[in-house]
mmCIF file of C-alpha atoms in Angstrom:
data_model
loop_
_atom_site.group_PDB
_atom_site.id
_atom_site.type_symbol
_atom_site.label_atom_id
_atom_site.label_comp_id
_atom_site.label_asym_id
_atom_site.label_seq_id
_atom_site.Cartn_x
_atom_site.Cartn_y
_atom_site.Cartn_z
ATOM 1 C CA UNK A 1 0.034 0.087 0.096
ATOM 2 C CA UNK A 2 1.545 3.612 -0.859
ATOM 3 C CA UNK A 3 2.261 5.873 1.959
ATOM 4 C CA UNK A 4 1.427 8.987 -0.164
ATOM 5 C CA UNK A 5 -0.635 11.896 1.305
ATOM 6 C CA UNK A 6 -2.440 14.683 -0.372
ATOM 7 C CA UNK A 7 -0.119 17.701 -0.117
ATOM 8 C CA UNK A 8 -2.476 20.130 1.396
ATOM 9 C CA UNK A 9 -0.003 23.068 1.634
ATOM 10 C CA UNK A 10 0.869 22.670 -2.128
ATOM 11 C CA UNK A 11 -2.971 22.900 -3.187
ATOM 12 C CA UNK A 12 -3.493 25.797 -1.119
ATOM 13 C CA UNK A 13 -0.330 27.604 -2.151
ATOM 14 C CA UNK A 14 -1.391 27.293 -5.933
ATOM 15 C CA UNK A 15 -4.797 28.578 -4.982
ATOM 16 C CA UNK A 16 -3.309 31.938 -3.417
ATOM 17 C CA UNK A 17 -1.858 32.756 -6.662
ATOM 18 C CA UNK A 18 -5.364 34.005 -7.438
ATOM 19 C CA UNK A 19 -5.802 36.277 -4.311
ATOM 20 C CA UNK A 20 -5.389 36.243 -0.694
ATOM 21 C CA UNK A 21 -7.434 34.047 1.723
ATOM 22 C CA UNK A 22 -10.980 34.262 1.630
ATOM 23 C CA UNK A 23 -11.072 34.504 5.461
ATOM 24 C CA UNK A 24 -8.657 37.502 5.456
ATOM 25 C CA UNK A 25 -9.531 39.938 6.454
ATOM 26 C CA UNK A 26 -11.743 38.627 8.941
ATOM 27 C CA UNK A 27 -15.522 39.192 8.347
ATOM 28 C CA UNK A 28 -18.812 38.548 9.480
ATOM 29 C CA UNK A 29 -18.831 35.280 7.419
ATOM 30 C CA UNK A 30 -16.541 33.641 9.924
ATOM 31 C CA UNK A 31 -19.232 33.770 12.788
ATOM 32 C CA UNK A 32 -21.696 31.930 10.983
ATOM 33 C CA UNK A 33 -22.515 28.532 9.351
ATOM 34 C CA UNK A 34 -20.866 28.691 5.970
ATOM 35 C CA UNK A 35 -22.487 27.144 2.871
ATOM 36 C CA UNK A 36 -21.534 25.259 -0.177
ATOM 37 C CA UNK A 37 -23.466 23.855 -2.917
ATOM 38 C CA UNK A 38 -23.593 21.425 -5.825
ATOM 39 C CA UNK A 39 -25.241 22.501 -9.131
ATOM 40 C CA UNK A 40 -26.397 20.659 -12.025
ATOM 41 C CA UNK A 41 -28.939 18.118 -13.175
ATOM 42 C CA UNK A 42 -29.710 15.400 -12.397
ATOM 43 C CA UNK A 43 -28.370 14.922 -8.801
ATOM 44 C CA UNK A 44 -30.746 12.401 -7.495
ATOM 45 C CA UNK A 45 -27.808 9.774 -7.253
ATOM 46 C CA UNK A 46 -25.153 11.987 -6.153
ATOM 47 C CA UNK A 47 -23.117 10.934 -3.238
ATOM 48 C CA UNK A 48 -21.370 14.305 -2.718
ATOM 49 C CA UNK A 49 -23.638 15.777 -0.101
ATOM 50 C CA UNK A 50 -22.982 12.702 2.199
ATOM 51 C CA UNK A 51 -19.219 13.021 1.503
ATOM 52 C CA UNK A 52 -18.763 16.701 2.125
ATOM 53 C CA UNK A 53 -21.010 16.971 5.020
ATOM 54 C CA UNK A 54 -19.055 13.867 6.648
ATOM 55 C CA UNK A 55 -15.850 15.724 5.949
ATOM 56 C CA UNK A 56 -17.132 18.829 7.494
ATOM 57 C CA UNK A 57 -18.285 17.104 10.493
ATOM 58 C CA UNK A 58 -15.088 15.425 10.878
ATOM 59 C CA UNK A 59 -13.150 18.733 10.545
ATOM 60 C CA UNK A 60 -15.471 20.305 13.105
ATOM 61 C CA UNK A 61 -16.113 23.203 10.441
ATOM 62 C CA UNK A 62 -19.401 25.095 10.631
ATOM 63 C CA UNK A 63 -20.204 24.426 7.066
ATOM 64 C CA UNK A 64 -22.961 22.647 5.244
ATOM 65 C CA UNK A 65 -23.208 21.281 1.664
ATOM 66 C CA UNK A 66 -26.586 21.307 -0.289
ATOM 67 C CA UNK A 67 -27.577 19.751 -3.719
ATOM 68 C CA UNK A 68 -29.489 22.288 -5.841
ATOM 69 C CA UNK A 69 -30.800 20.626 -9.144
ATOM 70 C CA UNK A 70 -30.676 23.325 -11.988
ATOM 71 C CA UNK A 71 -29.432 23.791 -15.231
ATOM 72 C CA UNK A 72 -29.214 27.606 -14.997
ATOM 73 C CA UNK A 73 -25.492 28.449 -14.655
ATOM 74 C CA UNK A 74 -26.769 31.952 -13.406
ATOM 75 C CA UNK A 75 -27.588 30.188 -10.214
ATOM 76 C CA UNK A 76 -23.952 30.157 -9.193
ATOM 77 C CA UNK A 77 -23.550 33.820 -9.100
ATOM 78 C CA UNK A 78 -26.900 34.494 -7.300
ATOM 79 C CA UNK A 79 -25.574 31.735 -4.616
ATOM 80 C CA UNK A 80 -22.019 32.830 -4.221
ATOM 81 C CA UNK A 81 -22.998 36.624 -4.022
ATOM 82 C CA UNK A 82 -24.587 35.714 -0.527
ATOM 83 C CA UNK A 83 -22.564 36.479 2.416
ATOM 84 C CA UNK A 84 -22.695 32.997 4.034
ATOM 85 C CA UNK A 85 -21.437 31.044 0.737
ATOM 86 C CA UNK A 86 -18.159 29.350 0.768
ATOM 87 C CA UNK A 87 -17.813 27.869 -2.800
ATOM 88 C CA UNK A 88 -19.956 25.567 -5.093
ATOM 89 C CA UNK A 89 -19.245 22.267 -6.852
ATOM 90 C CA UNK A 90 -20.646 21.962 -10.369
ATOM 91 C CA UNK A 91 -21.565 19.213 -12.465
ATOM 92 C CA UNK A 92 -23.180 18.580 -15.783
ATOM 93 C CA UNK A 93 -24.334 20.362 -17.696
ATOM 94 C CA UNK A 94 -22.793 23.276 -15.977
ATOM 95 C CA UNK A 95 -19.085 22.269 -16.353
ATOM 96 C CA UNK A 96 -18.223 24.205 -19.424
ATOM 97 C CA UNK A 97 -20.614 27.090 -19.366
ATOM 98 C CA UNK A 98 -19.768 28.251 -15.795
ATOM 99 C CA UNK A 99 -16.265 28.990 -16.895
ATOM 100 C CA UNK A 100 -17.350 32.175 -18.535
ATOM 101 C CA UNK A 101 -18.908 33.280 -15.092
ATOM 102 C CA UNK A 102 -15.935 33.024 -12.853
ATOM 103 C CA UNK A 103 -13.332 35.756 -12.579
ATOM 104 C CA UNK A 104 -10.300 33.383 -13.146
ATOM 105 C CA UNK A 105 -9.742 29.640 -14.181
ATOM 106 C CA UNK A 106 -6.835 27.477 -13.044
ATOM 107 C CA UNK A 107 -4.405 25.941 -15.667
ATOM 108 C CA UNK A 108 -6.055 22.603 -15.137
ATOM 109 C CA UNK A 109 -9.381 23.537 -15.632
ATOM 110 C CA UNK A 110 -8.319 25.527 -18.777
ATOM 111 C CA UNK A 111 -6.437 22.649 -20.151
ATOM 112 C CA UNK A 112 -9.293 20.158 -19.443
ATOM 113 C CA UNK A 113 -11.975 22.558 -20.776
ATOM 114 C CA UNK A 114 -14.402 22.434 -17.686
ATOM 115 C CA UNK A 115 -14.622 23.279 -14.259
ATOM 116 C CA UNK A 116 -16.245 21.456 -11.383
ATOM 117 C CA UNK A 117 -15.345 23.684 -8.442
ATOM 118 C CA UNK A 118 -15.532 27.209 -7.512
ATOM 119 C CA UNK A 119 -13.624 28.689 -4.510
ATOM 120 C CA UNK A 120 -13.260 32.266 -3.486
ATOM 121 C CA UNK A 121 -10.292 34.170 -2.917
ATOM 122 C CA UNK A 122 -9.909 38.067 -2.326
ATOM 123 C CA UNK A 123 -8.272 40.605 -4.782
ATOM 124 C CA UNK A 124 -6.176 43.378 -3.904
ATOM 125 C CA UNK A 125 -9.304 45.600 -3.196
ATOM 126 C CA UNK A 126 -10.686 42.940 -0.601
ATOM 127 C CA UNK A 127 -13.327 41.940 -3.017
ATOM 128 C CA UNK A 128 -14.400 38.333 -3.529
ATOM 129 C CA UNK A 129 -12.842 36.725 -6.684
ATOM 130 C CA UNK A 130 -14.385 33.556 -7.872
ATOM 131 C CA UNK A 131 -12.028 31.016 -9.049
ATOM 132 C CA UNK A 132 -13.076 27.909 -11.372
ATOM 133 C CA UNK A 133 -10.840 24.843 -11.070
ATOM 134 C CA UNK A 134 -11.281 21.223 -11.892
ATOM 135 C CA UNK A 135 -10.466 18.641 -9.095
ATOM 136 C CA UNK A 136 -11.723 15.611 -11.041
ATOM 137 C CA UNK A 137 -7.922 15.499 -12.304
ATOM 138 C CA UNK A 138 -6.791 15.393 -8.824
ATOM 139 C CA UNK A 139 -9.348 12.662 -8.095
ATOM 140 C CA UNK A 140 -7.678 10.458 -10.772
ATOM 141 C CA UNK A 141 -4.099 11.420 -9.269
ATOM 142 C CA UNK A 142 -4.781 10.559 -5.814
ATOM 143 C CA UNK A 143 -6.737 7.344 -6.970
ATOM 144 C CA UNK A 144 -3.358 5.843 -8.141
ATOM 145 C CA UNK A 145 -1.067 7.632 -5.736
ATOM 146 C CA UNK A 146 -3.004 6.675 -2.583
ATOM 147 C CA UNK A 147 -3.290 2.894 -3.865
ATOM 148 C CA UNK A 148 -0.296 2.065 -5.991
ATOM 149 C CA UNK A 149 3.491 1.899 -4.699
ATOM 150 C CA UNK A 150 5.890 4.361 -5.943
ATOM 151 C CA UNK A 151 8.061 1.912 -7.772
ATOM 152 C CA UNK A 152 5.020 0.444 -9.884
ATOM 153 C CA UNK A 153 3.916 3.946 -10.564
ATOM 154 C CA UNK A 154 7.438 4.727 -11.755
ATOM 155 C CA UNK A 155 7.239 1.777 -14.162
ATOM 156 C CA UNK A 156 3.689 2.693 -15.207
ATOM 157 C CA UNK A 157 5.153 6.191 -16.275
ATOM 158 C CA UNK A 158 7.404 4.613 -18.613
ATOM 159 C CA UNK A 159 4.485 2.409 -20.042
ATOM 160 C CA UNK A 160 1.708 3.504 -22.382
ATOM 161 C CA UNK A 161 -1.635 4.495 -20.686
ATOM 162 C CA UNK A 162 -5.065 3.790 -21.632
ATOM 163 C CA UNK A 163 -8.333 5.721 -21.331
ATOM 164 C CA UNK A 164 -11.850 4.335 -22.285
ATOM 165 C CA UNK A 165 -14.235 7.131 -23.296
ATOM 166 C CA UNK A 166 -14.300 10.605 -24.654
ATOM 167 C CA UNK A 167 -16.177 12.670 -22.328
ATOM 168 C CA UNK A 168 -15.102 14.987 -19.737
ATOM 169 C CA UNK A 169 -13.814 12.245 -17.504
ATOM 170 C CA UNK A 170 -11.491 11.250 -20.200
ATOM 171 C CA UNK A 171 -10.175 14.680 -20.387
ATOM 172 C CA UNK A 172 -9.411 14.877 -16.624
ATOM 173 C CA UNK A 173 -7.665 11.449 -16.979
ATOM 174 C CA UNK A 174 -5.527 12.584 -19.889
ATOM 175 C CA UNK A 175 -4.362 15.566 -17.715
ATOM 176 C CA UNK A 176 -3.751 13.340 -14.736
ATOM 177 C CA UNK A 177 -1.757 10.638 -16.514
ATOM 178 C CA UNK A 178 0.493 13.129 -18.162
ATOM 179 C CA UNK A 179 1.164 16.097 -15.771
ATOM 180 C CA UNK A 180 0.733 14.376 -12.497
ATOM 181 C CA UNK A 181 1.966 10.389 -13.290
ATOM 182 C CA UNK A 182 4.301 11.285 -16.163
ATOM 183 C CA UNK A 183 2.745 8.836 -18.769
ATOM 184 C CA UNK A 184 3.981 9.837 -22.258
ATOM 185 C CA UNK A 185 1.906 7.753 -24.451
ATOM 186 C CA UNK A 186 -2.038 7.303 -24.039
ATOM 187 C CA UNK A 187 -4.336 5.241 -25.903
ATOM 188 C CA UNK A 188 -7.482 6.530 -26.294
ATOM 189 C CA UNK A 189 -10.664 4.066 -27.218
ATOM 190 C CA UNK A 190 -14.140 5.346 -27.757
ATOM 191 C CA UNK A 191 -17.053 4.606 -29.764
ATOM 192 C CA UNK A 192 -17.085 8.005 -31.479
ATOM 193 C CA UNK A 193 -13.937 9.074 -33.394
ATOM 194 C CA UNK A 194 -14.973 12.872 -33.648
ATOM 195 C CA UNK A 195 -14.987 13.068 -29.469
ATOM 196 C CA UNK A 196 -11.354 11.667 -29.642
ATOM 197 C CA UNK A 197 -10.415 14.286 -32.405
ATOM 198 C CA UNK A 198 -11.728 17.074 -30.375
ATOM 199 C CA UNK A 199 -9.678 15.799 -27.207
ATOM 200 C CA UNK A 200 -6.451 15.329 -29.176
ATOM 201 C CA UNK A 201 -6.917 18.966 -30.749
ATOM 202 C CA UNK A 202 -7.711 20.454 -27.543
ATOM 203 C CA UNK A 203 -4.645 19.006 -25.782
ATOM 204 C CA UNK A 204 -2.326 19.953 -28.680
ATOM 205 C CA UNK A 205 -3.038 23.714 -27.910
ATOM 206 C CA UNK A 206 -2.192 23.058 -23.942
ATOM 207 C CA UNK A 207 1.314 24.619 -23.013
ATOM 208 C CA UNK A 208 3.940 21.857 -21.814
ATOM 209 C CA UNK A 209 1.637 18.966 -23.071
ATOM 210 C CA UNK A 210 4.059 16.293 -24.416
ATOM 211 C CA UNK A 211 2.163 13.157 -24.545
ATOM 212 C CA UNK A 212 1.304 11.337 -27.499
ATOM 213 C CA UNK A 213 -2.277 10.732 -27.883
ATOM 214 C CA UNK A 214 -3.285 7.798 -30.008
ATOM 215 C CA UNK A 215 -6.772 6.805 -30.914
ATOM 216 C CA UNK A 216 -6.893 3.116 -31.443
ATOM 217 C CA UNK A 217 -9.633 2.381 -33.713
ATOM 218 C CA UNK A 218 -9.068 -1.356 -34.939
ATOM 219 C CA UNK A 219 -8.516 -4.884 -33.368
ATOM 220 C CA UNK A 220 -5.551 -5.050 -35.641
ATOM 221 C CA UNK A 221 -3.909 -2.018 -34.710
ATOM 222 C CA UNK A 222 -4.479 -2.650 -30.858
ATOM 223 C CA UNK A 223 -2.935 -6.012 -31.418
ATOM 224 C CA UNK A 224 0.581 -4.574 -32.519
ATOM 225 C CA UNK A 225 0.825 -2.140 -29.836
ATOM 226 C CA UNK A 226 2.601 -2.510 -26.354
ATOM 227 C CA UNK A 227 0.458 -3.196 -23.356
ATOM 228 C CA UNK A 228 -0.871 -0.480 -21.370
ATOM 229 C CA UNK A 229 0.047 -0.230 -17.624
ATOM 230 C CA UNK A 230 -2.382 2.554 -15.920
ATOM 231 C CA UNK A 231 -5.599 2.211 -17.107
ATOM 232 C CA UNK A 232 -8.733 4.523 -16.600
ATOM 233 C CA UNK A 233 -12.276 3.453 -17.734
ATOM 234 C CA UNK A 234 -14.730 6.539 -18.048
ATOM 235 C CA UNK A 235 -17.704 4.966 -19.573
ATOM 236 C CA UNK A 236 -20.979 4.016 -18.015
ATOM 237 C CA UNK A 237 -22.026 0.620 -16.779
ATOM 238 C CA UNK A 238 -23.705 -1.007 -19.666
ATOM 239 C CA UNK A 239 -23.226 -3.814 -21.993
ATOM 240 C CA UNK A 240 -22.279 -2.730 -25.515
ATOM 241 C CA UNK A 241 -25.182 -2.637 -28.054
ATOM 242 C CA UNK A 242 -24.071 -0.814 -31.273
ATOM 243 C CA UNK A 243 -21.318 -1.972 -33.698
ATOM 244 C CA UNK A 244 -19.214 0.962 -32.489
ATOM 245 C CA UNK A 245 -19.631 0.099 -28.930
ATOM 246 C CA UNK A 246 -18.831 -3.606 -29.618
ATOM 247 C CA UNK A 247 -15.942 -2.813 -31.462
ATOM 248 C CA UNK A 248 -14.599 -0.286 -28.757
ATOM 249 C CA UNK A 249 -14.956 -3.169 -26.317
ATOM 250 C CA UNK A 250 -12.821 -5.761 -28.443
ATOM 251 C CA UNK A 251 -10.142 -3.114 -28.898
ATOM 252 C CA UNK A 252 -9.975 -2.706 -25.082
ATOM 253 C CA UNK A 253 -9.925 -6.391 -24.623
ATOM 254 C CA UNK A 254 -6.930 -6.787 -27.057
ATOM 255 C CA UNK A 255 -4.999 -3.760 -25.768
ATOM 256 C CA UNK A 256 -5.384 -5.264 -22.194
ATOM 257 C CA UNK A 257 -4.414 -8.707 -23.240
ATOM 258 C CA UNK A 258 -7.662 -10.299 -22.417
ATOM 259 C CA UNK A 259 -8.853 -11.408 -25.887
ATOM 260 C CA UNK A 260 -7.513 -14.970 -25.286
ATOM 261 C CA UNK A 261 -9.894 -15.538 -22.474
ATOM 262 C CA UNK A 262 -7.444 -16.874 -19.951
ATOM 263 C CA UNK A 263 -5.900 -15.047 -17.101
ATOM 264 C CA UNK A 264 -2.651 -12.836 -18.036
ATOM 265 C CA UNK A 265 0.229 -12.305 -15.667
ATOM 266 C CA UNK A 266 1.918 -9.200 -14.799
ATOM 267 C CA UNK A 267 -0.958 -6.898 -15.386
ATOM 268 C CA UNK A 268 -1.285 -3.104 -14.578
ATOM 269 C CA UNK A 269 -3.535 -1.043 -12.719
ATOM 270 C CA UNK A 270 -7.329 -0.100 -13.574
ATOM 271 C CA UNK A 271 -9.000 2.859 -12.265
ATOM 272 C CA UNK A 272 -13.004 2.436 -13.057
ATOM 273 C CA UNK A 273 -14.371 5.805 -12.774
ATOM 274 C CA UNK A 274 -18.049 4.326 -13.034
ATOM 275 C CA UNK A 275 -19.457 3.462 -9.544
ATOM 276 C CA UNK A 276 -23.376 3.766 -10.087
ATOM 277 C CA UNK A 277 -25.293 1.892 -9.860
ATOM 278 C CA UNK A 278 -22.859 -0.636 -8.341
ATOM 279 C CA UNK A 279 -19.047 -0.250 -7.521
ATOM 280 C CA UNK A 280 -17.999 -3.519 -9.189
ATOM 281 C CA UNK A 281 -19.172 -2.674 -12.779
ATOM 282 C CA UNK A 282 -18.923 -5.261 -15.612
ATOM 283 C CA UNK A 283 -15.641 -3.334 -16.656
ATOM 284 C CA UNK A 284 -14.380 -3.681 -12.795
ATOM 285 C CA UNK A 285 -15.170 -7.545 -12.831
ATOM 286 C CA UNK A 286 -13.769 -8.033 -16.414
ATOM 287 C CA UNK A 287 -10.290 -6.336 -15.549
ATOM 288 C CA UNK A 288 -10.209 -8.259 -12.064
ATOM 289 C CA UNK A 289 -11.011 -11.705 -13.514
ATOM 290 C CA UNK A 290 -8.213 -10.936 -15.964
ATOM 291 C CA UNK A 291 -5.525 -10.473 -13.631
ATOM 292 C CA UNK A 292 -5.530 -6.446 -13.421
ATOM 293 C CA UNK A 293 -5.544 -4.683 -10.045
ATOM 294 C CA UNK A 294 -8.570 -2.451 -9.788
ATOM 295 C CA UNK A 295 -9.506 0.759 -8.036
ATOM 296 C CA UNK A 296 -12.946 1.740 -7.710
ATOM 297 C CA UNK A 297 -14.315 5.041 -8.728
ATOM 298 C CA UNK A 298 -15.527 5.964 -5.391
ATOM 299 C CA UNK A 299 -11.787 6.677 -4.668
ATOM 300 C CA UNK A 300 -11.574 9.373 -7.218
ATOM 301 C CA UNK A 301 -15.024 10.707 -6.046
ATOM 302 C CA UNK A 302 -13.544 10.702 -2.460
ATOM 303 C CA UNK A 303 -10.210 12.572 -3.581
ATOM 304 C CA UNK A 304 -11.793 15.135 -5.868
ATOM 305 C CA UNK A 305 -14.077 15.987 -2.999
ATOM 306 C CA UNK A 306 -11.241 16.287 -0.475
ATOM 307 C CA UNK A 307 -9.600 18.479 -2.793
ATOM 308 C CA UNK A 308 -12.660 20.873 -2.811
ATOM 309 C CA UNK A 309 -12.917 20.722 0.742
ATOM 310 C CA UNK A 310 -9.242 21.955 1.181
ATOM 311 C CA UNK A 311 -9.902 24.741 -1.307
ATOM 312 C CA UNK A 312 -13.219 25.965 0.420
ATOM 313 C CA UNK A 313 -11.960 25.679 4.085
ATOM 314 C CA UNK A 314 -8.311 26.304 3.618
ATOM 315 C CA UNK A 315 -7.552 23.777 6.007
ATOM 316 C CA UNK A 316 -6.287 20.075 5.984
ATOM 317 C CA UNK A 317 -8.653 17.240 5.683
ATOM 318 C CA UNK A 318 -9.516 14.960 8.412
ATOM 319 C CA UNK A 319 -10.102 11.211 7.491
ATOM 320 C CA UNK A 320 -9.980 9.045 10.671
ATOM 321 C CA UNK A 321 -9.931 6.034 8.395
ATOM 322 C CA UNK A 322 -8.577 5.183 4.807
ATOM 323 C CA UNK A 323 -10.790 5.966 1.688
ATOM 324 C CA UNK A 324 -11.511 2.270 1.381
ATOM 325 C CA UNK A 325 -13.373 2.521 4.698
ATOM 326 C CA UNK A 326 -15.393 5.550 3.740
ATOM 327 C CA UNK A 327 -16.452 4.067 0.266
ATOM 328 C CA UNK A 328 -18.039 1.122 2.255
ATOM 329 C CA UNK A 329 -19.470 3.669 4.849
ATOM 330 C CA UNK A 330 -21.010 5.928 2.185
ATOM 331 C CA UNK A 331 -22.630 3.178 0.426
ATOM 332 C CA UNK A 332 -24.067 1.667 3.657
ATOM 333 C CA UNK A 333 -25.372 5.122 4.473
ATOM 334 C CA UNK A 334 -26.963 5.879 0.964
#
């Protein structure tokens, strides 16, 4: 098991590039219960309120977290204008359109092309500045760093990576695999080529992005490629139906060395981002059955939330137990 811990000081130090502490100068906000929110739609299956209210409770913070179902991005400005607001999380369909509403966007969010978090810092005039960032990439990074030994991650950085899917989670995974974990070649498998074309073109414009992004679109080409070591699945848990979905699955099977039907030795590590409606998705079970070590997507959910918690409260996080414990506890309480 890894001995890595999330670097709270580095995360906060980076956030102060966009302004001074929200809590300085001391204001009336410090004497009342502060509120954070989740905006988006649909939210009925979100575990975020349970996670964040648990983190606030463990930290002894006078804060609450409330899910508000909306597809109106202007709601963000309305809520953050209130004197007791500390920040917001945003999910679909607001991750892209909310970028135009904040005062600044972090490098991660700009590179990924979406925000999932807004925190507040103060400008030179003391006024609040809304800062948009993306902690989904931190969730991916920490899922690997918290669960994989450093020597295995060092080996993984020298091998190709694989990301399955073509949406926002794929973009966060691309950023994390390259900038945080050092992967230099990343295979992309998706049912729609145009989504991958957009991702490749988008990252081509990102400063200092040096990874080779390779769309793998045939079983034959997959069979000729080196085996990936770090794999991220970002697609929903459902059986492939269309011809394109079936082909994508066959390509993944081939890349992961699972097309022969038997267990393979010396496989790598899979992060299965999907965890609804079940943690052990079809892909999770498939990878584990074929000798891969699998990390649940609840890990990414927890760690991106911990990063949000740090940015909002400007304090370290309190986790009495490890993230696997909280995964089990959250799902029992759900």
